[in-house]
Coordinates of C-alpha atoms and ligand atoms in Angstrom, one line a residue:
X4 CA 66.5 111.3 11.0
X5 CA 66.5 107.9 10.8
X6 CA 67.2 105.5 14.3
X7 CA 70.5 104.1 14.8
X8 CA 70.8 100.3 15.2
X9 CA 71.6 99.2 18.5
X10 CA 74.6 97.9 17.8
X11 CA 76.1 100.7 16.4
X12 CA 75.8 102.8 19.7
X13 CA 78.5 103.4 21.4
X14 CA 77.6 102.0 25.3
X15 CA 79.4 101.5 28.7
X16 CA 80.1 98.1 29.1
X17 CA 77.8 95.9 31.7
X18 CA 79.6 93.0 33.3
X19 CA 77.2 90.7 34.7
X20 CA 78.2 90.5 38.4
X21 CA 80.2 87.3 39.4
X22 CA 79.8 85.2 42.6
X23 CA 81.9 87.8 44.1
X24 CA 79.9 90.5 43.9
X25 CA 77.5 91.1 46.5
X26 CA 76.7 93.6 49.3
X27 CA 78.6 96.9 49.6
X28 CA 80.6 95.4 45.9
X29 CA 76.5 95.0 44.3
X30 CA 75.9 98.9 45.0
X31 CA 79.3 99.8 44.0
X32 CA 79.3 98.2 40.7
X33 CA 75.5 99.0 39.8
X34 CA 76.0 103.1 41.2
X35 CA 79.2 103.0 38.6
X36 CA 76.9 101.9 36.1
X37 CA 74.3 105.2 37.4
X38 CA 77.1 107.6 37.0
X39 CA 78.4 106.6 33.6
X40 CA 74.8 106.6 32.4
X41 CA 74.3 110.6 33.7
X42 CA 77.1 111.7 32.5
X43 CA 77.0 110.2 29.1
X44 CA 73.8 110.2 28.9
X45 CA 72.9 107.0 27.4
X46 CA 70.2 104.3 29.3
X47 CA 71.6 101.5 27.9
X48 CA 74.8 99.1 28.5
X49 CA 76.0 96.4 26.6
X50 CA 77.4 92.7 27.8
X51 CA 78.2 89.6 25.9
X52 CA 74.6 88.2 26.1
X53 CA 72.4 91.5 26.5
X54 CA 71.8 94.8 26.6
X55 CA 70.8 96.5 29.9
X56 CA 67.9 98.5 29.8
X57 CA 68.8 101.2 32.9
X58 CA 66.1 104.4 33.6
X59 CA 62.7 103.5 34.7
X60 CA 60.2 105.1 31.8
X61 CA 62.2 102.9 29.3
X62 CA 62.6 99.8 31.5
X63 CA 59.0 100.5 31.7
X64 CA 58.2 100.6 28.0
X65 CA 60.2 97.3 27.4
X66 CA 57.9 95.3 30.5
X67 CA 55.1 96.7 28.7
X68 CA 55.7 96.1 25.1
X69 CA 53.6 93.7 22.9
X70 CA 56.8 93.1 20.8
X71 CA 59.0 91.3 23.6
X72 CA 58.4 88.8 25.9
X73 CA 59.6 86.6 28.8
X74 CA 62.6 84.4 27.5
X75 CA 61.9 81.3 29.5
X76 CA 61.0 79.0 26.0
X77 CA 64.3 80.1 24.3
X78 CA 66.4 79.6 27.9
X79 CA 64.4 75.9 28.2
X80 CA 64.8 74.7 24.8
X81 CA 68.8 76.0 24.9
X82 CA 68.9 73.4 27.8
X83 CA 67.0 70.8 26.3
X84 CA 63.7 70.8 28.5
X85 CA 61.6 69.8 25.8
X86 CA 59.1 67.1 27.8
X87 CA 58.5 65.8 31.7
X88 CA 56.9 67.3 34.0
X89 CA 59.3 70.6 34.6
X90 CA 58.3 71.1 30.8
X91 CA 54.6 70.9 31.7
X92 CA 55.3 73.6 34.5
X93 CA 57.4 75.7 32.5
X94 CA 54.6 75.3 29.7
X95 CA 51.7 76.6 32.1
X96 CA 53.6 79.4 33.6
X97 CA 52.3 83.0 33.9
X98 CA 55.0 84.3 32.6
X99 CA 55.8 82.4 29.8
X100 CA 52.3 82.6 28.6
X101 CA 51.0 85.3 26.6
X102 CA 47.7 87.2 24.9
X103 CA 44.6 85.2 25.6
X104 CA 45.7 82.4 27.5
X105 CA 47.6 84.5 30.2
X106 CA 44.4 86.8 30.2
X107 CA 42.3 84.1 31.2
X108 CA 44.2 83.1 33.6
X109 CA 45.3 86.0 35.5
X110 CA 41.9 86.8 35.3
X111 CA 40.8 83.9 37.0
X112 CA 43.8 84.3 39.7
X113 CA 43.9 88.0 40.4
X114 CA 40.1 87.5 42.4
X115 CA 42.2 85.5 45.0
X116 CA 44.7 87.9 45.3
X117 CA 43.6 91.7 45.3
X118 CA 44.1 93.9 48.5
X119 CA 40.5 92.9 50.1
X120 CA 41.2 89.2 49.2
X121 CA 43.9 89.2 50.9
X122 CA 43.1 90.5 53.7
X123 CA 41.7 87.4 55.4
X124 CA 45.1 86.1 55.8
X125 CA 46.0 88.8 58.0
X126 CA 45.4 87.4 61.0
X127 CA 46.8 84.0 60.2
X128 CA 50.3 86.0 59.5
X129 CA 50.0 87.8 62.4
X130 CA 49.6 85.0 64.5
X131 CA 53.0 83.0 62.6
X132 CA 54.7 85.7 63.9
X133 CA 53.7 85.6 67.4
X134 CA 54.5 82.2 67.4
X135 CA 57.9 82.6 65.7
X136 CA 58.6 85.3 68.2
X137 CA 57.8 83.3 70.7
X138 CA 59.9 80.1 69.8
X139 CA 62.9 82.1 70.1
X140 CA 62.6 82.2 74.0
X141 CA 63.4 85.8 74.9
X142 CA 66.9 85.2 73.0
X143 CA 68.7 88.5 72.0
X144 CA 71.0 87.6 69.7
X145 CA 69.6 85.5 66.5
X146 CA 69.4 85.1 62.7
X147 CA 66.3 87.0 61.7
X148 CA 66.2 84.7 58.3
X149 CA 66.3 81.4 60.0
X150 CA 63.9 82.8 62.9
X151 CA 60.9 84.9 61.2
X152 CA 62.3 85.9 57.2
X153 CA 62.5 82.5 56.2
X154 CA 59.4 80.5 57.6
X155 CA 56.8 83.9 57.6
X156 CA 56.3 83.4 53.7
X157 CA 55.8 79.5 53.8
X158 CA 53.7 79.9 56.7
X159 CA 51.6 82.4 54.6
X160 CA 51.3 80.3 51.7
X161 CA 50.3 77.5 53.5
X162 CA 47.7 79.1 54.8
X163 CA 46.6 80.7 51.1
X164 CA 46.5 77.1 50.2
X165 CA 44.7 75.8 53.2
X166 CA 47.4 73.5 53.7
X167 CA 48.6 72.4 57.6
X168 CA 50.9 74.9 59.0
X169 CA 53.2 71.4 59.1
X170 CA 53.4 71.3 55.6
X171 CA 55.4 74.7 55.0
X172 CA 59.2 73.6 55.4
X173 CA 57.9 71.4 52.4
X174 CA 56.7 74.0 50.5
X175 CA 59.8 76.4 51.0
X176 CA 61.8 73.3 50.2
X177 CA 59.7 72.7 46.9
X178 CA 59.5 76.7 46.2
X179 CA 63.5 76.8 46.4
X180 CA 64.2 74.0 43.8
X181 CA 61.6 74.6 41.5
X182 CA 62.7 78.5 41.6
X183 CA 66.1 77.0 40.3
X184 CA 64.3 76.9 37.0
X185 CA 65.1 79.9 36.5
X186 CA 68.6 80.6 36.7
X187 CA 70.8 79.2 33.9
X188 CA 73.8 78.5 36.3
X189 CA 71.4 75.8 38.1
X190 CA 70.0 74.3 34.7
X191 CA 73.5 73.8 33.1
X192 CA 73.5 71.2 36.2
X193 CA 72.6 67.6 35.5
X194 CA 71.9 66.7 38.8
X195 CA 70.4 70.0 39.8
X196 CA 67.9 69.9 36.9
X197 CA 67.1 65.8 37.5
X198 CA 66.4 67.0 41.5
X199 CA 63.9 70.3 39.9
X200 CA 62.1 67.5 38.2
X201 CA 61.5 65.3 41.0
X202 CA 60.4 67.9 43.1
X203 CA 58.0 68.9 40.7
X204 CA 56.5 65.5 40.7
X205 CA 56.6 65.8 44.3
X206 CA 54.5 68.7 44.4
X207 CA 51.4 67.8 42.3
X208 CA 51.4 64.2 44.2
X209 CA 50.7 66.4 47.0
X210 CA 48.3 69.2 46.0
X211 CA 46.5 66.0 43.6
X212 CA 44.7 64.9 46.6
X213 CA 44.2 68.0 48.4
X214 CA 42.6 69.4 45.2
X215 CA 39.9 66.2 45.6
X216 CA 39.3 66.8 49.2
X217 CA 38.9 70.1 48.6
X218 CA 36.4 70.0 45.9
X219 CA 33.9 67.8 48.2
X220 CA 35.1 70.0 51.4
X221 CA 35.3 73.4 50.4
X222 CA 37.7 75.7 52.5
X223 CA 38.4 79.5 53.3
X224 CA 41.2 79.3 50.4
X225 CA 42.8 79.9 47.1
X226 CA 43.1 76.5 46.0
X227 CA 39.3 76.5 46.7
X228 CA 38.4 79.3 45.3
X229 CA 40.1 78.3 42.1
X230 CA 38.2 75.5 41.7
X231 CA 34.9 77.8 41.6
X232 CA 36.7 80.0 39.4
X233 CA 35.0 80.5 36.2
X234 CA 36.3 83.5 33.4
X235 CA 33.6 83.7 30.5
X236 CA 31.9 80.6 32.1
X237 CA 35.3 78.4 31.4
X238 CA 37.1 76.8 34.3
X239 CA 40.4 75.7 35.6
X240 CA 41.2 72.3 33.8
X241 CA 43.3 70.5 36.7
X242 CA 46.6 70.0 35.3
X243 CA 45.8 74.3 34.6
X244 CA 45.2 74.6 38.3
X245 CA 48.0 72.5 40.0
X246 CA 49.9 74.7 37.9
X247 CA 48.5 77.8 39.2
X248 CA 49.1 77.0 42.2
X249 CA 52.5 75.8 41.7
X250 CA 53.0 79.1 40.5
X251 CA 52.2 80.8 43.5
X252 CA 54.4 79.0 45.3
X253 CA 57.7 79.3 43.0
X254 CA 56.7 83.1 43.3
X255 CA 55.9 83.4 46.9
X256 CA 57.9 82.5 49.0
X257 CA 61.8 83.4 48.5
X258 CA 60.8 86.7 47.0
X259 CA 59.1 87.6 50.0
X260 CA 62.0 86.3 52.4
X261 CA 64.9 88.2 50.8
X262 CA 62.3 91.2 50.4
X263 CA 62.0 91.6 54.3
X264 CA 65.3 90.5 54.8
X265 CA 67.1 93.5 53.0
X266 CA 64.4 95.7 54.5
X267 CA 64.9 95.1 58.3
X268 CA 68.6 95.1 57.3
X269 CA 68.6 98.8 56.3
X270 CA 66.6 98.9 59.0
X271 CA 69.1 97.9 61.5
X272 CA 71.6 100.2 59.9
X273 CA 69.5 103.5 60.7
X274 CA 68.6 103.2 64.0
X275 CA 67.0 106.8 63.7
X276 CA 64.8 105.7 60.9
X277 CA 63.8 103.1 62.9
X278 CA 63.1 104.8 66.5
X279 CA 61.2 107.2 64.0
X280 CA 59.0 104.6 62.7
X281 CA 58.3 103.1 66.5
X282 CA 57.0 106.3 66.9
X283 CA 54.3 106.9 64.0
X284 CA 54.0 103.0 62.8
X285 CA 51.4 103.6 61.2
X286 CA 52.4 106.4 58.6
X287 CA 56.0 105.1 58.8
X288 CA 55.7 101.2 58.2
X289 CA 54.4 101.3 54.9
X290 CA 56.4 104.0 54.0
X291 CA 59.5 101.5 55.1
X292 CA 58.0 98.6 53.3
X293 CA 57.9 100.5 49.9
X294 CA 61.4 102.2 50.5
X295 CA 62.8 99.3 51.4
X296 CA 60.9 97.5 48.2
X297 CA 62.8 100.9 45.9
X298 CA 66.3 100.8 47.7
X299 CA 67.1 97.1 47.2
X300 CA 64.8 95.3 45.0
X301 CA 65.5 91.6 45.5
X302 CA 64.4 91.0 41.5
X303 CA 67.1 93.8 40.3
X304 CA 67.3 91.9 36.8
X305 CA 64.5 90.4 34.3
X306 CA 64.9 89.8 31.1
X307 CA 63.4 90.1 28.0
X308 CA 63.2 88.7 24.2
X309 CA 62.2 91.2 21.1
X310 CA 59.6 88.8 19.2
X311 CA 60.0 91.7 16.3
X312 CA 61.8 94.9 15.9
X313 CA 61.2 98.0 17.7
X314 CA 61.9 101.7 17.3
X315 CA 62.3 103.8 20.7
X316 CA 63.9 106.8 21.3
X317 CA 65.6 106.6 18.0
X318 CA 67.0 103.3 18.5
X319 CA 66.6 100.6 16.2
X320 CA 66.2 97.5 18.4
X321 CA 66.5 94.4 16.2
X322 CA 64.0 91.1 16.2
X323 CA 65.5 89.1 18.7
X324 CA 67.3 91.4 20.7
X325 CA 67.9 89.7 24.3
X326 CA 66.9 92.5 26.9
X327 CA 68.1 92.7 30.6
X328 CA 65.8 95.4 32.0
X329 CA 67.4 96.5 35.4
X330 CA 65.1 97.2 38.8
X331 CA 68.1 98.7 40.6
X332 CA 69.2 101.5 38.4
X333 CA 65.6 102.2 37.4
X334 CA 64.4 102.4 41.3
X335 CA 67.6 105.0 41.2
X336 CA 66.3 106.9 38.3
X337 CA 66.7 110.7 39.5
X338 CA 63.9 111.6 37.2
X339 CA 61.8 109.4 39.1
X340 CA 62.7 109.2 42.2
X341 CA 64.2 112.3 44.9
X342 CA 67.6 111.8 46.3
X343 CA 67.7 107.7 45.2
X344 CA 70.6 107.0 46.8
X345 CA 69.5 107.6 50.1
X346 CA 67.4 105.1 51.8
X347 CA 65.3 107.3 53.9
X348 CA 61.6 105.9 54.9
X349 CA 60.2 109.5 55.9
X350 CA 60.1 110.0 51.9
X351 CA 56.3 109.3 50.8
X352 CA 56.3 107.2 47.8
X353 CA 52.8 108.3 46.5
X354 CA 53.5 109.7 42.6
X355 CA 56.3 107.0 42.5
X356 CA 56.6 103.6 40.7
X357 CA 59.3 101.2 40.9
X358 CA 60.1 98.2 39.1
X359 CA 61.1 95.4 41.8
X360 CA 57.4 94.2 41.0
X361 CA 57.9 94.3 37.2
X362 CA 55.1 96.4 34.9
X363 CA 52.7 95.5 32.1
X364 CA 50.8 91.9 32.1
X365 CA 53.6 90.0 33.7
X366 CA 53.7 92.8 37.0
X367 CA 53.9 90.7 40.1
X368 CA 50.4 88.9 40.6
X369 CA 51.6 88.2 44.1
X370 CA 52.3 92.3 45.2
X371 CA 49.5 92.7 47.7
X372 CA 49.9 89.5 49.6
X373 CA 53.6 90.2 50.1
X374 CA 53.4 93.9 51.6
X375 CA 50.7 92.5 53.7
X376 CA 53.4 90.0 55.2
X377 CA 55.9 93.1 55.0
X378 CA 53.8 95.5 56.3
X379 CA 53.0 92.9 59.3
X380 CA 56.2 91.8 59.9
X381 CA 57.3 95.4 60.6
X382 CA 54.3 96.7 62.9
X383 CA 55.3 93.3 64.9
X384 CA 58.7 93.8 65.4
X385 CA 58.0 97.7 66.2
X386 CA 56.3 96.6 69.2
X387 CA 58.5 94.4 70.4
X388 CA 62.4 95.7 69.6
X389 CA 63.3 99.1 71.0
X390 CA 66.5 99.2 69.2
X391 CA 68.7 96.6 67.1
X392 CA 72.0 95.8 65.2
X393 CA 73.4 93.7 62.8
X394 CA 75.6 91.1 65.2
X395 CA 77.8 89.6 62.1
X396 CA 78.4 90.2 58.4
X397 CA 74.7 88.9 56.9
X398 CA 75.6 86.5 54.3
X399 CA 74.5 87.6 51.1
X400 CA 73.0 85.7 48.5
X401 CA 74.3 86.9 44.7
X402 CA 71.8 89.1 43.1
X403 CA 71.2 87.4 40.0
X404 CA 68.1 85.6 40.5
X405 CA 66.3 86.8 43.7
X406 CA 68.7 88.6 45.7
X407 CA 68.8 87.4 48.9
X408 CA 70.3 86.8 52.1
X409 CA 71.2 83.5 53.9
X410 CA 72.2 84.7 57.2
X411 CA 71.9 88.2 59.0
X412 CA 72.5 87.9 63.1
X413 CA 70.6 90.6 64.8
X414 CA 71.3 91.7 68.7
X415 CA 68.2 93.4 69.5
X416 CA 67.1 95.5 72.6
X417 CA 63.6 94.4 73.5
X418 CA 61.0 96.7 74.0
X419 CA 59.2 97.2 77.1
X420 CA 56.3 95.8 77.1
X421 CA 53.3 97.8 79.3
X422 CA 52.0 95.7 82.1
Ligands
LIG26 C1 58.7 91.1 47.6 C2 58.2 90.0 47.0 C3 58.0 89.9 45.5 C4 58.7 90.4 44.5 C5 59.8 91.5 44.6 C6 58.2 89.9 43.3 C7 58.6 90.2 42.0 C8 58.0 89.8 40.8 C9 58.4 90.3 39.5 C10 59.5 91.3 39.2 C11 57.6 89.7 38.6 C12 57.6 89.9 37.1 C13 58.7 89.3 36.4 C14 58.8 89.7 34.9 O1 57.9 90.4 34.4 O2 59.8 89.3 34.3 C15 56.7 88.8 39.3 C16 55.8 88.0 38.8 C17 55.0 87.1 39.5 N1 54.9 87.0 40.9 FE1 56.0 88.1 42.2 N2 57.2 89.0 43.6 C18 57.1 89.0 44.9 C19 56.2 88.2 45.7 C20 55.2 87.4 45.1 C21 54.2 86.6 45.8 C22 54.0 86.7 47.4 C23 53.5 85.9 44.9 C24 52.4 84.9 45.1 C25 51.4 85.1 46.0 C26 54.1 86.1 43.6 C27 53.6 85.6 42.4 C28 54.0 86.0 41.2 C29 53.5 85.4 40.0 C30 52.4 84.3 39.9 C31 54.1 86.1 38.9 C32 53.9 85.9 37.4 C33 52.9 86.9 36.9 C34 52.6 86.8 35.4 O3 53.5 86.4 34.7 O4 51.5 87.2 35.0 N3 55.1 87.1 43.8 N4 57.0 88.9 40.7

């Protein structure tokens, strides 16, 4: 038999959630989408601009296929970024790069960032948080973004830098515009693209000079241990390693805010889940961080460009084919995953594999440095809150982009703390 073109299947339709869709109206809208996927059994929805790619093994084998590939060049030229110095970062971008040249140099950036290397920043996070905690003065009532989500992953990559601690609202404040470059919405802006560009200029004028010190002063770091870096005796060029860097960064830091935003947030609404991990933190913490990670990925979308055609599951997907391959119906696949629409943290993960840190080449360079900071932030706060609740609505972010949260007021019981 031969496959059917894609565009002769008959699919649900996929609207592409409007500002207005967020919170309880996200899940409602994406668990429609579940249910008319089981019971007609197709794994794909249509929308004007792309088809939505919805159970994991297939999101899977798109993230992983040779034939498709990031669509930043197309989405850049569309808006006319074909020179300056956002086209230079867009041009050195991991995931716009491909084949030999993102090889090298994930391979000389993954060193810096495995589960041993990052362990020396463990006690530098742990003690932002202390001193987080401890600027909110005993208070009972507070925003948990403004207060520890927020700072935490500046804080962290500051330190992976070996920048000042004082530099950080900068780097949040650079991470935030130059994230922008992603979302179409932002780009079709004149002024919001002009301000992505300054802040890029910003950026290397102030990792330029660091770079130099660092070269004649070595530090405990990544920026310094990307200048020894070295893959088949070939190192960083500099513009290639500002850009690494800046890379970092744009990852880094809001992706790892929302993430334990939305966590302590289901957190707070299952207060037995929560006494239960006070209890056994230590089976229960990372068990939270990567249920947490499944239930409400903060990357739900990515997308993806057919550079020729492809033939899966009997589907003739044309050269060219725009992709949206979805994180939160994948991390709901029933095939994958036991009871997905529960968010329970006694579950154990092992066996399981979601997509909220992507698959194939492009999977998340940044995944152990952000559980560390998750898995932190939770053993801190298990010590310290007995029992807390959400004190206000949490104002939610819209999920296309990174999916995150501007405000969530917490009233929290403190813990008593031993003598
Ligand atoms: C909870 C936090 C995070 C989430 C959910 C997340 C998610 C993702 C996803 C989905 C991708 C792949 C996108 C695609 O293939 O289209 C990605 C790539 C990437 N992430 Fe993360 N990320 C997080 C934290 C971080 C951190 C802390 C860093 C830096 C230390 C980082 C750096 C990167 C980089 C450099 C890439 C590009 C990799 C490549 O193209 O080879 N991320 N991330």
């Amino acid at each position: 038999m031969s496959p059917t073109p894609l565009d002769q299947l008959d699919l649900p339709e996929f609207p592409m959630p409007g500002p207005e869709i967020r919170g309880e109206a996200w899940h409602e809208m994406m668990d429609g989408i579940i249910e008319e996927s089981a019971e007609s059994d197709v794994w794909l929805a249509r929308n004007p601009i792309a088809t939505l790619v919805a159970d994991r093994e297939a999101g899977e084998f798109f993230l992983r296929s040779r034939s498709a590939r990031f669509p930043g060049e197309y989405l850049y030229e569309a808006f006319g970024i074909t020179e300056g110095p956002l086209h230079e970062q867009i041009h050195h971008n991991l995931l716009n790069t491909e084949g030999d040249s993102h090889r090298r140099l994930r391979g000389l950036v993954n060193p810096s960032l495995t589960p041993k290397a990052v362990e020396k920043y463990r006690p530098g996070i742990r003690g932002f948080l202390a001193e987080l905690w401890d600027r909110l003065g005993g208070a009972t009532e507070f925003d948990f973004v403004e207060a520890i989500a927020k700072p935490l992953p500046a804080l962290t990559i500051a330190r992976v830098m070996g920048a000042p601690p004082e530099d950080a609202p900068k780097l949040w404040d650079w991470s935030n515009w130059i994230q922008q470059q992603f979302d179409p919405v932002a780009l079709a802006d004149p002024g919001v693209l002009e301000t992505i560009q300054g802040k890029v200029v910003e950026f290397h004028d102030w990792i330029r000079p660091m770079v130099a010190a660092k070269r004649g002063n070595p530090g405990d770091d990544m920026v310094t241990e990307l200048i020894a870096a070295e893959e088949e005796g070939e190192k960083l060029t500099d513009v290639e390693l500002e850009n690494l860097v800046l890379n970092v960064l744009v990852g880094g830091v809001d992706t790892t805010q929302s993430q334990l935003s939305h966590i302590v947030r289901l957190l707070a609404l299952n207060p037995d889940q929560w006494q239960a991990l006070r209890e056994d933190p230590e089976t229960l913490v990372p068990r939270a961080v990567e249920e947490g990670i499944r239930y409400e990925p903060i990357t739900p979308f990515t997308a993806r460009m057919l550079t020729e055609e492809v033939e899966y599951r009997d589907v003739l997907f044309p050269e060219g084919t725009p992709l949206i391959i979805c994180a939160y119906t994948a991390n709901r696949d029933p095939a994958v995953f036991p009871d997905p629409g529960e968010f329970d943290i006694t579950k154990d993960p092992a066996g399981t594999r979601t997509l909220t840190f992507g698959a194939g080449i492009h999977y998340c360079a940044g995944t152990n440095l952000a559980k560390l900071e998750l898995n932190e932030a939770l053993t801190f706060l298990a010590d310290r809150v007995d029992s807390f609740e959400i004190a206000a609505e949490p104002a939610y972010a819209s999920p296309v982009g990174i999916y995150g949260i501007d405000s969530l007021e917490l009233r929290i019981t403190p813990a008593q703390v031993p003598a």
